[in-house]
CSV table of C-alpha atoms and ligand atoms in Angstrom, one decimal:
chain,number,residue,atom,x,y,z
A,28,MET,CA,78.9,-22.5,19.9
A,29,ALA,CA,79.7,-24.9,22.8
A,30,GLU,CA,81.9,-27.9,22.1
A,31,ASP,CA,79.4,-31.0,22.1
A,32,ILE,CA,82.2,-33.4,23.7
A,33,ILE,CA,84.8,-31.6,25.7
A,34,TYR,CA,88.4,-33.1,26.2
A,35,GLU,CA,90.3,-32.1,29.1
A,36,VAL,CA,93.7,-33.3,30.8
A,37,ARG,CA,93.8,-32.5,34.4
A,38,ASP,CA,97.2,-33.9,35.9
A,39,ARG,CA,96.7,-37.6,35.7
A,40,THR,CA,93.0,-37.8,34.6
A,41,VAL,CA,91.5,-37.1,31.3
A,42,VAL,CA,87.8,-35.8,31.7
A,43,ILE,CA,85.6,-36.2,28.7
A,44,THR,CA,82.0,-34.4,29.0
A,45,LEU,CA,79.2,-34.9,27.1
A,46,ASN,CA,77.7,-31.2,26.5
A,47,ILE,CA,74.4,-31.4,24.7
A,48,PRO,CA,72.1,-31.0,27.9
A,49,ASP,CA,69.2,-29.3,25.7
A,50,LYS,CA,68.7,-32.9,23.5
A,51,LEU,CA,69.7,-34.7,26.9
A,52,ASN,CA,72.9,-35.5,25.5
A,53,SER,CA,71.8,-37.9,22.7
A,54,LEU,CA,74.3,-38.2,20.1
A,55,ASN,CA,74.2,-38.6,16.5
A,56,GLY,CA,76.9,-40.8,14.5
A,57,GLU,CA,79.4,-38.2,14.2
A,58,GLN,CA,79.2,-37.4,17.9
A,59,TYR,CA,79.6,-41.2,18.9
A,60,MET,CA,82.8,-41.3,16.5
A,61,LYS,CA,83.9,-38.0,18.3
A,62,LEU,CA,83.5,-39.6,21.9
A,63,ALA,CA,85.2,-42.9,20.6
A,64,ARG,CA,88.1,-40.9,19.3
A,65,ALA,CA,88.2,-39.0,22.6
A,66,VAL,CA,88.4,-42.1,24.6
A,67,GLU,CA,91.1,-43.3,22.2
A,68,ASP,CA,93.1,-40.3,22.4
A,69,ALA,CA,92.8,-40.4,26.5
A,70,ASP,CA,94.1,-44.3,26.2
A,71,ASN,CA,97.2,-42.7,24.4
A,72,GLU,CA,97.6,-39.7,26.7
A,73,GLU,CA,101.1,-39.9,28.5
A,74,GLY,CA,100.9,-39.9,32.3
A,75,THR,CA,97.3,-40.3,33.0
A,76,VAL,CA,95.8,-43.2,35.0
A,77,VAL,CA,92.1,-42.6,34.6
A,78,THR,CA,89.8,-41.2,32.1
A,79,ILE,CA,86.4,-40.1,33.3
A,80,ILE,CA,83.3,-39.5,31.1
A,81,GLN,CA,80.8,-37.1,32.9
A,82,SER,CA,77.9,-35.5,31.5
A,83,THR,CA,75.8,-32.2,31.7
A,84,GLY,CA,71.9,-31.4,32.5
A,85,ARG,CA,69.6,-34.0,33.9
A,86,PHE,CA,70.2,-36.9,31.4
A,87,PHE,CA,73.6,-38.7,31.1
A,88,SER,CA,72.7,-39.4,27.5
A,89,ALA,CA,69.4,-40.2,25.6
A,90,GLY,CA,71.2,-42.5,23.5
A,91,ALA,CA,71.4,-42.3,19.7
A,92,ASN,CA,70.0,-39.1,18.1
A,93,PHE,CA,66.7,-40.0,16.5
A,94,SER,CA,67.1,-36.7,14.1
A,95,ASP,CA,70.5,-38.0,13.0
A,96,LYS,CA,70.9,-36.9,9.4
A,97,GLY,CA,72.3,-40.4,8.6
A,98,ILE,CA,68.6,-41.6,8.7
A,99,SER,CA,66.6,-38.4,8.1
A,100,GLN,CA,68.6,-37.1,5.2
A,101,ALA,CA,69.8,-40.5,3.6
A,102,LYS,CA,69.1,-41.2,0.0
A,103,THR,CA,66.4,-43.8,-0.4
A,104,GLU,CA,68.6,-46.2,-2.2
A,105,ASP,CA,70.8,-46.0,0.9
A,106,LEU,CA,68.4,-46.5,3.4
A,107,PHE,CA,68.2,-50.2,2.7
A,108,SER,CA,71.5,-50.9,1.3
A,109,HIS,CA,74.2,-53.3,3.0
A,110,ASP,CA,77.0,-50.9,1.9
A,111,TYR,CA,75.5,-47.9,3.7
A,112,TRP,CA,74.6,-49.5,6.7
A,113,LEU,CA,77.8,-51.4,7.1
A,114,ASN,CA,79.5,-48.0,7.2
A,115,LYS,CA,76.9,-46.0,9.2
A,116,PHE,CA,76.2,-49.0,11.7
A,117,VAL,CA,78.4,-52.1,11.7
A,118,ALA,CA,81.9,-50.4,11.6
A,119,ARG,CA,80.8,-47.6,13.9
A,120,ASN,CA,79.3,-49.8,16.6
A,121,THR,CA,82.1,-52.2,16.2
A,122,TYR,CA,84.7,-49.6,16.6
A,123,ILE,CA,83.3,-47.7,19.4
A,124,THR,CA,82.6,-50.7,21.5
A,125,ASN,CA,86.2,-51.9,20.8
A,126,VAL,CA,87.5,-48.7,21.8
A,127,PHE,CA,85.7,-48.8,25.1
A,128,HIS,CA,86.7,-52.2,25.8
A,129,ASN,CA,90.1,-52.2,24.9
A,130,HIS,CA,91.0,-48.9,27.0
A,131,LYS,CA,93.9,-49.5,29.1
A,132,LYS,CA,93.1,-46.9,31.8
A,133,VAL,CA,90.7,-46.9,34.4
A,134,LEU,CA,87.5,-46.2,32.8
A,135,VAL,CA,85.0,-44.2,35.2
A,136,ALA,CA,81.4,-43.0,34.4
A,137,ALA,CA,80.3,-40.2,36.3
A,138,VAL,CA,76.5,-40.6,35.9
A,139,ASN,CA,74.2,-37.7,36.5
A,140,GLY,CA,71.0,-39.1,35.3
A,141,PRO,CA,69.3,-41.8,33.0
A,142,VAL,CA,71.1,-43.3,30.2
A,143,ILE,CA,69.7,-45.3,27.1
A,144,GLY,CA,70.5,-47.1,24.1
A,145,LEU,CA,74.1,-47.3,22.8
A,146,SER,CA,75.1,-44.9,25.6
A,147,ALA,CA,74.0,-47.2,28.3
A,148,ALA,CA,75.9,-50.0,26.4
A,149,LEU,CA,79.2,-47.8,26.7
A,150,VAL,CA,78.6,-47.0,30.5
A,151,ALA,CA,78.2,-50.9,30.9
A,152,LEU,CA,81.8,-51.0,29.5
A,153,CYS,CA,83.2,-48.7,32.1
A,154,ASP,CA,85.2,-50.1,35.0
A,155,LEU,CA,83.6,-47.8,37.7
A,156,ILE,CA,80.0,-46.4,37.7
A,157,TYR,CA,79.1,-43.6,40.2
A,158,VAL,CA,75.8,-42.3,40.1
A,159,LYS,CA,74.4,-38.8,41.4
A,160,ASP,CA,71.2,-40.0,42.8
A,161,ASP,CA,70.0,-43.6,42.1
A,162,THR,CA,66.2,-42.7,42.7
A,163,GLN,CA,66.8,-40.3,39.5
A,164,PHE,CA,68.6,-42.9,37.4
A,165,TYR,CA,67.5,-45.8,35.1
A,166,ILE,CA,69.2,-47.6,32.2
A,167,LEU,CA,67.0,-48.2,29.2
A,168,CYS,CA,68.0,-50.5,26.3
A,169,PRO,CA,64.9,-50.0,24.1
A,170,PHE,CA,66.3,-52.2,21.1
A,171,SER,CA,63.3,-54.2,21.1
A,172,ASN,CA,61.0,-51.1,20.7
A,173,LEU,CA,62.9,-49.7,18.0
A,174,GLY,CA,63.2,-53.0,15.9
A,175,LEU,CA,66.9,-53.3,16.7
A,176,VAL,CA,68.9,-55.8,18.5
A,177,CYS,CA,71.5,-55.3,21.2
A,178,GLU,CA,74.2,-53.0,20.6
A,179,GLY,CA,77.5,-52.2,22.3
A,180,ALA,CA,77.9,-56.0,23.7
A,181,THR,CA,74.9,-55.4,25.9
A,182,SER,CA,74.0,-58.9,25.4
A,183,ALA,CA,77.1,-59.8,27.2
A,184,THR,CA,77.6,-57.0,29.6
A,185,LEU,CA,74.3,-56.9,31.1
A,186,PHE,CA,74.3,-60.5,31.5
A,187,MET,CA,77.4,-60.2,33.3
A,188,ARG,CA,76.6,-57.1,35.2
A,189,LEU,CA,73.0,-57.7,36.2
A,190,GLY,CA,72.5,-61.3,35.8
A,191,TRP,CA,70.3,-63.8,33.2
A,192,SER,CA,66.8,-62.7,34.7
A,193,LYS,CA,67.5,-58.9,34.7
A,194,ALA,CA,69.2,-58.6,31.6
A,195,SER,CA,66.4,-60.7,30.0
A,196,GLU,CA,63.8,-58.0,31.2
A,197,ALA,CA,66.0,-55.2,30.3
A,198,LEU,CA,66.9,-56.7,26.6
A,199,LEU,CA,63.8,-58.8,25.8
A,200,PHE,CA,61.0,-56.2,26.8
A,201,ALA,CA,63.0,-53.0,26.7
A,202,ARG,CA,62.1,-52.3,30.1
A,203,PRO,CA,64.0,-49.8,32.2
A,204,ILE,CA,66.0,-51.0,35.0
A,205,GLN,CA,65.5,-48.3,38.1
A,206,GLY,CA,68.5,-46.8,39.7
A,207,PRO,CA,68.0,-48.4,43.3
A,208,GLU,CA,67.9,-51.9,41.7
A,209,LEU,CA,71.1,-51.2,39.7
A,210,THR,CA,72.7,-49.9,43.1
A,211,ARG,CA,71.4,-53.4,44.8
A,212,LEU,CA,72.6,-55.5,42.0
A,213,GLY,CA,76.1,-54.1,42.1
A,214,PHE,CA,75.8,-52.2,38.6
A,215,VAL,CA,76.3,-48.9,40.5
A,216,ASN,CA,79.4,-48.6,42.6
A,217,LYS,CA,78.3,-45.8,44.7
A,218,ALA,CA,75.2,-43.8,44.7
A,219,TYR,CA,75.8,-40.1,46.1
A,220,ASN,CA,72.0,-39.8,47.1
A,221,ASP,CA,73.1,-38.3,50.5
A,222,TYR,CA,75.2,-35.3,49.2
A,223,LYS,CA,72.1,-33.7,47.5
A,224,PHE,CA,74.1,-32.0,44.8
A,225,ALA,CA,72.6,-28.6,43.7
A,226,SER,CA,74.0,-29.2,40.2
A,227,THR,CA,75.5,-32.0,37.9
A,228,GLU,CA,78.7,-29.9,37.9
A,229,GLU,CA,78.9,-30.1,41.9
A,230,PHE,CA,78.3,-33.9,41.3
A,231,ASN,CA,81.1,-34.0,38.7
A,232,ALA,CA,83.5,-32.3,40.9
A,233,GLN,CA,83.2,-34.7,43.7
A,234,ILE,CA,83.7,-37.5,41.5
A,235,TYR,CA,86.9,-36.2,40.1
A,236,LYS,CA,88.1,-35.5,43.9
A,237,ASP,CA,86.9,-39.0,45.0
A,238,VAL,CA,88.5,-40.7,42.0
A,239,VAL,CA,91.9,-39.0,42.1
A,240,ALA,CA,92.1,-39.9,46.1
A,241,GLN,CA,91.5,-43.6,45.2
A,242,PHE,CA,94.7,-44.0,43.0
A,243,GLU,CA,97.0,-41.3,44.5
A,244,ASN,CA,99.6,-43.5,46.4
A,245,LEU,CA,98.9,-46.7,44.4
A,246,HIS,CA,101.6,-48.1,41.9
A,247,GLU,CA,100.5,-47.0,38.5
A,248,ALA,CA,101.9,-50.0,36.6
A,249,SER,CA,100.1,-52.5,38.8
A,250,ILE,CA,96.8,-50.5,38.2
A,251,PHE,CA,97.2,-51.0,34.4
A,252,LEU,CA,98.4,-54.8,34.8
A,253,ASN,CA,95.3,-55.6,37.0
A,254,LYS,CA,93.1,-53.9,34.4
A,255,GLU,CA,94.5,-56.0,31.9
A,256,LEU,CA,93.9,-59.2,34.2
A,257,LEU,CA,90.3,-58.2,34.6
A,258,LYS,CA,89.6,-58.0,31.0
A,259,VAL,CA,90.8,-61.6,30.3
A,260,ASN,CA,87.4,-63.2,31.5
A,261,ARG,CA,85.1,-60.7,29.9
A,262,GLU,CA,87.2,-60.3,26.7
A,263,PRO,CA,85.8,-63.4,24.6
A,264,ALA,CA,82.4,-62.6,25.6
A,265,ILE,CA,82.3,-59.1,24.7
A,266,HIS,CA,84.0,-59.7,21.4
A,267,ALA,CA,81.9,-62.4,20.4
A,268,ALA,CA,78.7,-60.4,21.3
A,269,ASN,CA,79.9,-57.3,19.3
A,270,SER,CA,80.4,-59.1,16.4
A,271,LYS,CA,77.2,-61.0,16.5
A,272,GLU,CA,75.2,-58.2,17.3
A,273,VAL,CA,76.3,-55.9,14.6
A,274,VAL,CA,75.6,-58.3,11.9
A,275,MET,CA,72.1,-59.1,13.2
A,276,GLY,CA,71.6,-55.4,13.6
A,277,LEU,CA,72.9,-54.8,10.0
A,278,TYR,CA,69.9,-57.2,8.7
A,279,LYS,CA,67.4,-55.0,10.8
A,280,TRP,CA,68.6,-51.7,9.1
A,281,VAL,CA,68.6,-53.4,5.5
A,282,GLU,CA,64.7,-54.4,6.3
A,283,GLY,CA,64.2,-51.0,7.0
A,284,VAL,CA,62.5,-51.3,10.4
A,285,PRO,CA,64.6,-49.1,12.8
A,286,GLN,CA,64.5,-46.3,10.4
A,287,SER,CA,60.7,-45.9,10.5
A,288,ARG,CA,60.7,-46.6,14.3
A,289,PHE,CA,63.0,-43.5,14.8
A,290,VAL,CA,60.9,-41.3,12.7
A,291,GLN,CA,57.9,-42.6,15.1
A,292,LEU,CA,59.7,-42.0,18.1
A,293,ALA,CA,60.7,-38.3,17.1
A,294,GLN,CA,57.1,-37.8,16.2
A,295,LYS,CA,56.0,-39.0,19.4
A,296,ASP,CA,53.9,-41.8,17.8
A,297,ILE,CA,55.6,-44.3,20.1
A,298,LYS,CA,57.0,-44.1,23.6
A,299,HIS,CA,59.4,-46.3,25.5
A,300,LYS,CA,58.2,-48.1,28.9
A,301,MET,CA,59.1,-46.0,31.9
B,2,CO8,N1,67.6,-37.9,19.9
B,2,CO8,C1,67.2,-36.6,19.7
B,2,CO8,N2,66.5,-35.8,20.5
B,2,CO8,C2,66.3,-36.4,21.8
B,2,CO8,C3,66.4,-37.7,22.1
B,2,CO8,C4,67.1,-38.5,21.1
B,2,CO8,N3,67.3,-39.7,21.3
B,2,CO8,N4,65.9,-37.8,23.3
B,2,CO8,C5,65.7,-36.6,23.8
B,2,CO8,N5,65.6,-35.7,22.9
B,2,CO8,C6,65.3,-34.2,22.6
B,2,CO8,C7,63.8,-34.0,22.8
B,2,CO8,O1,63.4,-34.1,21.4
B,2,CO8,C8,63.8,-32.7,23.3
B,2,CO8,O2,63.9,-31.8,22.5
B,2,CO8,P1,63.4,-30.3,22.4
B,2,CO8,O3,63.2,-29.9,23.9
B,2,CO8,O4,63.9,-29.5,21.4
B,2,CO8,O5,61.8,-30.8,21.8
B,2,CO8,C9,64.5,-32.9,24.5
B,2,CO8,O6,65.5,-33.9,24.1
B,2,CO8,C10,64.0,-33.2,25.8
B,2,CO8,O7,63.3,-34.6,25.5
B,2,CO8,P2,61.8,-34.7,26.0
B,2,CO8,O8,61.1,-33.5,26.2
B,2,CO8,O9,61.4,-35.9,25.2
B,2,CO8,O10,62.1,-35.2,27.5
B,2,CO8,P3,61.2,-36.2,28.3
B,2,CO8,O11,62.0,-36.1,30.0
B,2,CO8,O12,59.8,-36.2,28.3
B,2,CO8,O13,61.8,-37.7,28.0
B,2,CO8,C11,63.1,-39.4,27.2
B,2,CO8,C12,62.6,-38.3,28.1
B,2,CO8,C13,62.3,-40.4,27.7
B,2,CO8,C14,64.5,-40.0,27.1
B,2,CO8,C15,62.4,-39.3,25.7
B,2,CO8,O14,63.0,-38.1,25.2
B,2,CO8,C16,63.1,-40.3,24.4
B,2,CO8,O15,62.3,-41.5,24.7
B,2,CO8,N6,64.0,-40.3,23.9
B,2,CO8,C17,64.3,-41.1,23.0
B,2,CO8,C18,65.4,-42.2,23.6
B,2,CO8,C19,66.0,-43.4,22.5
B,2,CO8,O16,65.1,-44.1,22.1
B,2,CO8,N7,67.2,-43.3,22.1
B,2,CO8,C20,67.7,-44.1,21.2
B,2,CO8,C21,68.2,-45.4,21.7
B,2,CO8,S1,68.7,-46.7,20.8
B,2,CO8,C22,70.2,-46.3,20.6
B,2,CO8,O17,71.0,-45.7,21.3
B,2,CO8,C23,71.0,-47.2,19.5
B,2,CO8,C24,70.6,-46.9,18.1
B,2,CO8,C25,71.8,-47.0,17.2
B,2,CO8,C26,71.6,-45.9,16.0
B,2,CO8,C27,72.7,-46.2,15.0
B,2,CO8,C28,72.3,-44.9,14.0
B,2,CO8,C29,73.1,-45.0,13.0
């Protein structure tokens, strides 16, 4: 069976690939943990400067897997229990958001297609965001549609990266923000529309080449110090958002709303705005 999340060290770069294209790279709880561990390993990898997160197929990631056995196979008494969701939700989300935010190396998202939910939050925590074709790209934070609240510090990162008005649209009304607008707002560093890549693999290869060329002759220690400095301003906002989001989210799980909305979504009884 193919690896769901692939970790490779290529010279001075770590490349992490989401590899579940038939499920649009949606991730269950274990896979989010595996991704977080991979990013943590990349942080501790000796001699690398950059960590690239790339994907496969037509979506970067459709967010949390709505068939996650953490929901579908949970015991009834667990489904509404604080202890259960503290472990399955609060601890996990706190950890993964911290891992992405704390990353010491340059964190790059090579975005081949739309990105949703917690995965959108993780992309928003990357330093540089490159998109294959912004006309085929959107971010969607459907928390209000799923009976959830902002995750992965999106209440801070979207506010910072898109501005108050756009963040309100995206987060209050669960509206997708389309790629061309994301490029215009500066969320996207570069959209590669003109390249007309035949596949996601071609796009990924180009990003690797371009990223490596960007740091080739620079002084590595300065890159890391500058990353540390850039984090100083956003750090308090991200930590405050993350800790408040997970506790508000906990109460929604204990109430039982997201569980039933996830089932409705899987059965196509509810849909997201497009
Ligand atoms: N989970 C599982 N499978 C998915 C998901 C998903 N999130 N998204 C798509 N798939 C699967 C589909 O079931 C389908 O599989 P199959 O071919 O076997 O039927 C395949 O991927 C292709 O999907 P579609 O046919 O639906 O493709 P479309 O292009 O028609 O639609 C959409 C694409 C719009 C992305 C649609 O699939 C969709 O709305 N997906 C759901 C997205 C979503 O709501 N994600 C969750 C976001 S919230 C979040 O990430 C934080 C929650 C934290 C949870 C913590 C848990 C403990």
